Amino acid sequence: MKATVVTIGDEILIGQIIDTNSAFIAKSLDKIGIDIHEVISISDSREHILETLKRLQNQVDLVILTGGLGPTKDDVTKKTLCEYFEDQLIVDEKVLAHVTELIEGFYKRPISQMNKDQALVPSKAEVLFNKVGTAPGMWLKKENTVFVSLPGVPYEMQHLIENGVVPKVIEEYKRPFIIHKTILTYGQGESLVAERIENWENNLPEFIKLAYLPSPGRVRLRMSARGTNEQLLQKAIEENTDSLSKIIGDIIVGYDENETLEVILGRLLTKNKMTISTAESCTGGKIAQLMTSIPGSSSYFKGSIVSYATEVKAEVLKVPQALIDTYSVVSREVAIEMALGVQKLLKTDYAIATTGNAGPEKGDSPAELGTVFIALATPYPAPDNIICEEFNFGQPREKVIDRTVNKAFGMLQNEILKIR
Amino acid sequence: MKATVVTIGDEILIGQIIDTNSAFIAKSLDKIGIDIHEVISISDSREHILETLKRLQNQVDLVILTGGLGPTKDDVTKKTLCEYFEDQLIVDEKVLAHVTELIEGFYKRPISQMNKDQALVPSKAEVLFNKVGTAPGMWLKKENTVFVSLPGVPYEMQHLIENGVVPKVIEEYKRPFIIHKTILTYGQGESLVAERIENWENNLPEFIKLAYLPSPGRVRLRMSARGTNEQLLQKAIEENTDSLSKIIGDIIVGYDENETLEVILGRLLTKNKMTISTAESCTGGKIAQLMTSIPGSSSYFKGSIVSYATEVKAEVLKVPQALIDTYSVVSREVAIEMALGVQKLLKTDYAIATTGNAGPEKGDSPAELGTVFIALATPYPAPDNIICEEFNFGQPREKVIDRTVNKAFGMLQNEILKIR
């Protein structure tokens, strides 16, 4: 079964927003064995929508459209669907009752004509009821293709994919199995990894496809197996994961598809019953935020002192003022004291500290733009109690912050991996 | 001039990664007056790439392809381009010298055949030299369409768009002007805003298109004017912005296209010479991270205590243990003490505190999943020195965190706006 995802809205075409809906839809459909043929973004225009519907007609089995269902004039999807299906809009009474309740009951406003129009749907559409918003989903079939139109608001779209589209597809269509397995490696580049596993890759069975997903410092390898015999696929994936581990086990750090460094670190800290805190200047709390984005992080992450102002470094983290005066806030000496300071204050095994000139302007230090010091305090006795590295990540600001976070996680990971 | 952006890579089609490249490219091209017709993601397959190149041939003037240029077997873009252009790969000596220097000089490894192959380009291609990576950009023309192939690594792609594609397009093509103006409103929903400005919207000139971009608590209105006379467009945009301000001036909070709440707050705090700090539990440092993502934020943001563990609330923020024992960490009483605690510790005018059960499991408190308390300490004497609100944001975890951040910014904004 083949599907194409179509996002309708000029805001994507002018680059004003990043399309996150498509990834969610693609992932949800992939999970149930649907092959995503294309992901497309088109403009809020009648002509462009019609042209796209015609092109996709009978090319794929399922077309998921999002966007253009709002109450305002720039939203033309519903009218255009009517035109394509030679249909007309009728009031869906259940949707109208829901919209009325939402506006009058929840928002305490009189319902307007614009609100009421949200309950209009093409008469040929099967309505996918939207419990969490005003625009319903619509399921329309023409010849060999089903067209599903969903609102573009992410949580409404997600609700309808999970509770409307996916259950209906599972019930009505036969699909093959698709199994993905991601192997996360750390510390070697894409081409070096490719050279090491060349023989292994050449011996993969036809039904397994391998993809390389490189990002700074790490490469994710993804095997995708597709076929009708789930057990066979599962077995082949397992065997090939085992044989791969024998070749590059030294750089494999995880296997979960969604596994980020913060997830891996969380697992390593939990396993070793270790705790961590951070003292963040140039990263402004981003390390803390990523660590706490993981459910269960409260068992190892105790907290952070975001010491953005120099006086917070001195007063809360107890970095000696003389050190700041002598070396400036962006220095090895200050980074080390920040890490030791927060480690002591929050009583944790490890502590990460960051201080740097993220730019675009120089701050309270004469250090070059892009200069960053990362210190890591450990539970070991001196001189192993502290590690500090200096980097220059250049510009712009966001890059400096992101690289600092990534390097800090890398330094912590290297340290914790030594325990095992 | 019309362009289509094509991203090549299965990782997008299975939803493993979110495509951020396309938004960057679209924004860069839009800025120089190029009309983005479509944004497409397709698979790493020869057939699909060929089919897409054929479809776009002469439909648009410019096709930007990203991805599929890596050294590994799953990358087929270069070979497929050769096939489409009836061409062959030749070694580009300048690129080869650069790749050699990068691998042997920077990475200190002997160069492999796989590395050397990065310097192969179709003989008909004009090479866009990639200073920051190994895969060069390629500019190929067939009939009325230029096809540009770029690497998919974001910073390499960005470098080539900014230093290769955009300057070349500006030099070689005549383009119309496109001017966007975004008006950021806060506090009223999309349909209410639409009703208030209906007359104004109906009177917009033909060449100005209006779009509504709703997100929780706010609606961005975007006018896009397109034409050949830049002055005329500019004037029309200004006049219509003025007339709009007269109608909904009470809810307009900013005008910058990229203006987020943290940018607006930064401007308001700077204008009023006020400082802020945060004490974050359930938001885990996200408010601090967003605030410090703004250049110049050090003039108003002093720092944050991310008090994830209960003992940090007690020991660093000095929340009385008795209060925690009586009301639990997720309570109005604790939120208030956290805000007052960090305000005092970091000596700031305002202080935001968050505490809640973000889920998916209940933590150190019996409060319902999704329950959040947000407290805001102000510079005013009691009882106006503190505001605290309770919310339930349901689940999942990410939604709870994001809504908490948004509400906290909203509460702060409402308070600061009272000053003017």
Short mmCIF file of C-alpha atoms in Angstrom, two decimals, chain B residues 119-413:
data_model
loop_
_atom_site.label_atom_id
_atom_site.label_comp_id
_atom_site.label_asym_id
_atom_site.label_seq_id
_atom_site.Cartn_x
_atom_site.Cartn_y
_atom_site.Cartn_z
CA ALA B 119 35.40 14.69 -6.17
CA LEU B 120 33.57 13.08 -9.12
CA VAL B 121 31.07 15.39 -10.82
CA PRO B 122 29.04 15.18 -14.06
CA SER B 123 31.15 16.74 -16.84
CA LYS B 124 28.33 19.12 -17.81
CA ALA B 125 27.96 20.47 -14.27
CA GLU B 126 29.18 23.80 -13.07
CA VAL B 127 30.71 23.03 -9.67
CA LEU B 128 29.62 25.06 -6.62
CA PHE B 129 32.66 24.69 -4.41
CA ASN B 130 31.88 23.40 -0.90
CA LYS B 131 34.42 24.91 1.47
CA VAL B 132 32.85 23.29 4.56
CA GLY B 133 32.48 19.67 3.44
CA THR B 134 33.49 17.04 0.90
CA ALA B 135 30.45 16.91 -1.43
CA PRO B 136 30.40 19.78 -3.97
CA GLY B 137 27.24 21.46 -5.22
CA MET B 138 26.39 21.02 -8.91
CA TRP B 139 24.54 23.40 -11.26
CA LEU B 140 23.14 21.76 -14.40
CA LYS B 141 20.86 23.26 -17.03
CA LYS B 142 18.52 21.44 -19.42
CA GLU B 143 16.12 23.34 -21.68
CA ASN B 144 14.33 25.92 -19.49
CA THR B 145 15.20 24.46 -16.12
CA VAL B 146 18.28 24.71 -13.93
CA PHE B 147 18.85 21.74 -11.59
CA VAL B 148 21.07 22.39 -8.59
CA SER B 149 22.19 19.43 -6.51
CA LEU B 150 23.41 20.11 -2.96
CA PRO B 151 24.54 17.93 -0.05
CA GLY B 152 21.93 17.25 2.64
CA VAL B 153 24.09 18.05 5.66
CA PRO B 154 22.39 21.25 6.90
CA TYR B 155 25.39 23.52 7.36
CA GLU B 156 26.96 22.43 4.06
CA MET B 157 23.68 23.02 2.25
CA GLN B 158 23.29 26.41 3.95
CA HIS B 159 26.82 27.41 3.00
CA LEU B 160 26.19 26.54 -0.66
CA ILE B 161 22.80 28.27 -0.80
CA GLU B 162 24.23 31.46 0.67
CA ASN B 163 27.54 31.52 -1.17
CA GLY B 164 26.75 29.61 -4.36
CA VAL B 165 23.11 29.51 -5.38
CA VAL B 166 21.74 32.86 -4.20
CA PRO B 167 24.54 35.06 -5.65
CA LYS B 168 24.40 33.19 -8.97
CA VAL B 169 20.61 33.52 -9.25
CA ILE B 170 20.77 37.23 -8.42
CA GLU B 171 23.37 37.73 -11.12
CA GLU B 172 21.71 35.69 -13.84
CA TYR B 173 17.93 36.10 -13.37
CA LYS B 174 15.45 38.97 -13.21
CA ARG B 175 12.96 38.51 -10.39
CA PRO B 176 9.93 40.40 -8.99
CA PHE B 177 9.84 41.80 -5.48
CA ILE B 178 8.13 39.94 -2.66
CA ILE B 179 7.54 41.75 0.60
CA HIS B 180 6.12 40.01 3.65
CA LYS B 181 4.89 41.70 6.76
CA THR B 182 3.89 39.71 9.80
CA ILE B 183 1.68 41.12 12.53
CA LEU B 184 1.78 39.18 15.77
CA THR B 185 -1.38 39.22 17.89
CA TYR B 186 -1.85 37.76 21.32
CA GLY B 187 -4.89 36.75 23.33
CA GLN B 188 -7.67 36.18 20.77
CA GLY B 189 -8.45 33.17 18.56
CA GLU B 190 -8.24 32.95 14.79
CA SER B 191 -11.93 33.29 14.02
CA LEU B 192 -12.44 36.18 16.41
CA VAL B 193 -9.52 38.05 14.84
CA ALA B 194 -10.91 37.24 11.37
CA GLU B 195 -14.29 38.67 12.28
CA ARG B 196 -12.79 41.87 13.63
CA ILE B 197 -10.74 42.53 10.48
CA GLU B 198 -13.20 41.25 7.88
CA ASN B 199 -13.81 44.64 6.25
CA TRP B 200 -10.14 45.49 6.23
CA GLU B 201 -9.32 42.13 4.66
CA ASN B 202 -11.95 42.60 1.93
CA ASN B 203 -10.39 45.93 1.00
CA LEU B 204 -6.82 44.63 0.58
CA PRO B 205 -5.45 45.25 -2.92
CA GLU B 206 -5.24 42.27 -5.32
CA PHE B 207 -1.45 42.02 -5.02
CA ILE B 208 -1.52 41.53 -1.25
CA LYS B 209 -2.35 38.09 0.07
CA LEU B 210 -3.27 37.58 3.72
CA ALA B 211 -2.55 34.43 5.72
CA TYR B 212 -3.53 33.44 9.26
CA LEU B 213 -0.98 31.47 11.27
CA PRO B 214 -2.56 30.41 14.54
CA SER B 215 -0.70 28.84 17.45
CA PRO B 216 -1.76 28.43 21.08
CA GLY B 217 -2.72 31.84 22.48
CA ARG B 218 -1.68 33.85 19.47
CA VAL B 219 -2.32 34.44 15.79
CA ARG B 220 0.24 35.72 13.33
CA LEU B 221 -1.18 37.59 10.34
CA ARG B 222 1.04 37.65 7.29
CA MET B 223 0.60 40.02 4.36
CA SER B 224 2.55 39.10 1.21
CA ALA B 225 2.82 41.68 -1.56
CA ARG B 226 4.25 40.73 -4.93
CA GLY B 227 5.03 42.92 -7.95
CA THR B 228 7.66 44.76 -9.94
CA ASN B 229 7.51 48.14 -8.19
CA GLU B 230 9.19 47.73 -4.83
CA GLN B 231 8.25 51.22 -3.59
CA LEU B 232 4.59 50.72 -4.38
CA LEU B 233 4.54 47.37 -2.58
CA GLN B 234 6.31 48.83 0.44
CA LYS B 235 3.86 51.72 0.60
CA ALA B 236 0.80 49.47 0.33
CA ILE B 237 2.13 47.19 3.06
CA GLU B 238 2.78 50.13 5.36
CA GLU B 239 -0.62 51.70 4.78
CA ASN B 240 -2.42 48.45 5.41
CA THR B 241 -0.36 47.76 8.53
CA ASP B 242 -1.37 51.19 9.85
CA SER B 243 -5.04 50.69 9.10
CA LEU B 244 -4.92 47.24 10.69
CA SER B 245 -3.32 48.65 13.84
CA LYS B 246 -6.26 51.01 14.20
CA ILE B 247 -8.64 48.05 14.29
CA ILE B 248 -6.80 45.50 16.46
CA GLY B 249 -4.06 47.59 18.10
CA ASP B 250 -5.17 46.20 21.47
CA ILE B 251 -3.94 42.70 20.63
CA ILE B 252 -0.91 43.48 18.43
CA VAL B 253 2.32 42.68 20.24
CA GLY B 254 4.92 42.78 17.49
CA TYR B 255 5.72 43.02 13.80
CA ASP B 256 8.87 41.06 13.14
CA GLU B 257 8.50 37.97 10.98
CA ASN B 258 10.62 35.89 13.31
CA GLU B 259 9.30 37.51 16.42
CA THR B 260 8.70 34.98 19.11
CA LEU B 261 7.36 35.71 22.58
CA GLU B 262 10.91 35.55 23.98
CA VAL B 263 12.05 38.25 21.53
CA ILE B 264 9.13 40.48 22.45
CA LEU B 265 9.73 39.91 26.15
CA GLY B 266 13.40 40.71 25.70
CA ARG B 267 12.51 43.99 24.04
CA LEU B 268 9.98 44.88 26.74
CA LEU B 269 12.42 44.03 29.55
CA THR B 270 15.24 46.01 27.91
CA LYS B 271 12.97 49.00 27.32
CA ASN B 272 11.90 49.03 30.96
CA LYS B 273 15.41 48.23 32.26
CA MET B 274 14.03 45.25 34.14
CA THR B 275 15.74 41.93 34.89
CA ILE B 276 14.43 38.41 35.23
CA SER B 277 15.36 35.00 36.55
CA THR B 278 13.61 31.63 36.59
CA ALA B 279 13.19 28.71 38.97
CA GLU B 280 12.23 25.78 36.81
CA SER B 281 11.07 22.36 37.80
CA CYS B 282 8.78 20.81 35.18
CA THR B 283 10.13 23.02 32.37
CA GLY B 284 13.66 21.83 33.20
CA GLY B 285 15.45 24.95 31.95
CA LYS B 286 13.47 25.49 28.77
CA ILE B 287 12.39 29.00 29.70
CA ALA B 288 16.01 29.91 30.44
CA GLN B 289 17.14 28.30 27.22
CA LEU B 290 14.61 30.19 25.10
CA MET B 291 15.38 33.48 26.81
CA THR B 292 19.13 33.06 26.36
CA SER B 293 18.68 32.06 22.70
CA ILE B 294 18.19 35.79 22.03
CA PRO B 295 21.40 37.76 21.38
CA GLY B 296 21.80 40.46 24.01
CA SER B 297 19.69 38.62 26.58
CA SER B 298 22.46 39.01 29.17
CA SER B 299 21.24 42.57 29.76
CA TYR B 300 17.98 41.33 31.31
CA PHE B 301 18.27 37.59 31.97
CA LYS B 302 20.44 36.86 34.98
CA GLY B 303 20.04 33.13 35.39
CA SER B 304 17.95 30.20 36.46
CA ILE B 305 17.82 27.58 39.16
CA VAL B 306 16.62 24.39 37.53
CA SER B 307 15.38 22.73 40.69
CA TYR B 308 14.47 19.34 39.34
CA ALA B 309 15.13 17.44 42.55
CA THR B 310 13.02 18.34 45.55
CA GLU B 311 16.09 18.96 47.73
CA VAL B 312 17.27 21.68 45.30
CA LYS B 313 13.97 23.48 45.87
CA ALA B 314 14.59 23.34 49.60
CA GLU B 315 18.34 23.89 49.77
CA VAL B 316 19.04 26.34 46.96
CA LEU B 317 15.71 28.12 46.58
CA LYS B 318 15.00 27.96 50.34
CA VAL B 319 11.47 26.68 49.95
CA PRO B 320 10.53 25.70 53.54
CA GLN B 321 10.57 21.90 53.88
CA ALA B 322 7.36 22.07 55.93
CA LEU B 323 5.56 23.66 52.99
CA ILE B 324 6.77 20.88 50.67
CA ASP B 325 5.69 18.22 53.17
CA THR B 326 2.27 19.79 53.65
CA TYR B 327 1.34 20.74 50.09
CA SER B 328 3.72 18.59 47.95
CA VAL B 329 6.17 19.96 45.40
CA VAL B 330 3.41 20.47 42.85
CA SER B 331 1.42 23.15 44.63
CA ARG B 332 0.61 26.83 44.58
CA GLU B 333 2.50 27.32 47.84
CA VAL B 334 5.72 25.81 46.52
CA ALA B 335 5.52 27.62 43.15
CA ILE B 336 5.21 30.94 44.98
CA GLU B 337 8.17 30.23 47.26
CA MET B 338 10.25 29.11 44.29
CA ALA B 339 9.58 32.36 42.44
CA LEU B 340 10.27 34.52 45.49
CA GLY B 341 13.32 32.40 46.29
CA VAL B 342 15.00 32.81 42.92
CA GLN B 343 14.02 36.49 42.74
CA LYS B 344 15.86 37.05 46.00
CA LEU B 345 18.82 34.78 45.23
CA LEU B 346 19.54 36.25 41.80
CA LYS B 347 18.34 39.77 42.68
CA THR B 348 16.00 40.31 39.75
CA ASP B 349 12.89 42.44 39.21
CA TYR B 350 10.79 39.55 37.93
CA ALA B 351 11.07 35.81 38.50
CA ILE B 352 9.14 32.95 36.95
CA ALA B 353 8.70 29.60 38.69
CA THR B 354 7.24 26.40 37.29
CA THR B 355 6.36 23.18 39.06
CA GLY B 356 4.17 20.40 37.75
CA ASN B 357 3.59 16.78 36.91
CA ALA B 358 4.71 16.55 33.29
CA GLY B 359 4.30 12.78 33.20
CA PRO B 360 4.18 10.14 31.89
CA GLU B 361 4.52 8.89 35.51
CA LYS B 362 3.62 10.76 38.65
CA GLY B 363 6.69 12.04 40.49
CA ASP B 364 7.12 13.31 44.05
CA SER B 365 3.56 14.65 44.26
CA PRO B 366 0.03 13.25 44.28
CA ALA B 367 -1.16 16.00 41.87
CA GLU B 368 -2.90 14.89 38.67
CA LEU B 369 -0.78 14.24 35.57
CA GLY B 370 -0.58 17.48 33.60
CA THR B 371 -1.11 19.73 36.62
CA VAL B 372 1.18 22.77 36.55
CA PHE B 373 1.58 25.80 38.80
CA ILE B 374 3.24 28.90 37.36
CA ALA B 375 4.21 31.70 39.70
CA LEU B 376 5.45 35.14 38.71
CA ALA B 377 7.22 37.36 41.23
CA THR B 378 7.03 41.09 40.43
CA PRO B 379 8.85 44.20 41.70
CA TYR B 380 5.70 45.51 43.44
CA PRO B 381 4.89 45.46 47.15
CA ALA B 382 2.68 42.69 48.57
CA PRO B 383 0.07 41.52 47.76
CA ASP B 384 0.97 42.47 44.16
CA ASN B 385 4.44 40.94 44.52
CA ILE B 386 3.28 37.52 43.34
CA ILE B 387 0.84 35.99 40.88
CA CYS B 388 0.22 32.28 40.66
CA GLU B 389 -1.96 30.29 38.28
CA GLU B 390 -2.88 26.63 38.13
CA PHE B 391 -3.32 24.72 34.87
CA ASN B 392 -3.91 21.23 33.65
CA PHE B 393 -2.28 20.63 30.30
CA GLY B 394 -3.09 16.92 30.09
CA GLN B 395 -0.53 14.75 28.33
CA PRO B 396 1.92 14.03 26.66
CA ARG B 397 4.96 15.32 28.47
CA GLU B 398 6.21 17.56 25.63
CA LYS B 399 2.84 19.28 25.39
CA VAL B 400 2.80 19.97 29.12
CA ILE B 401 6.29 21.48 28.95
CA ASP B 402 5.57 23.59 25.85
CA ARG B 403 2.26 24.94 27.15
CA THR B 404 3.82 25.78 30.49
CA VAL B 405 6.54 27.79 28.77
CA ASN B 406 3.99 29.56 26.60
CA LYS B 407 1.69 30.41 29.50
CA ALA B 408 4.60 31.61 31.63
CA PHE B 409 5.69 33.95 28.83
CA GLY B 410 2.10 35.13 28.48
CA MET B 411 1.80 35.89 32.20
CA LEU B 412 5.07 37.82 32.14
CA GLN B 413 4.04 39.73 29.06
#
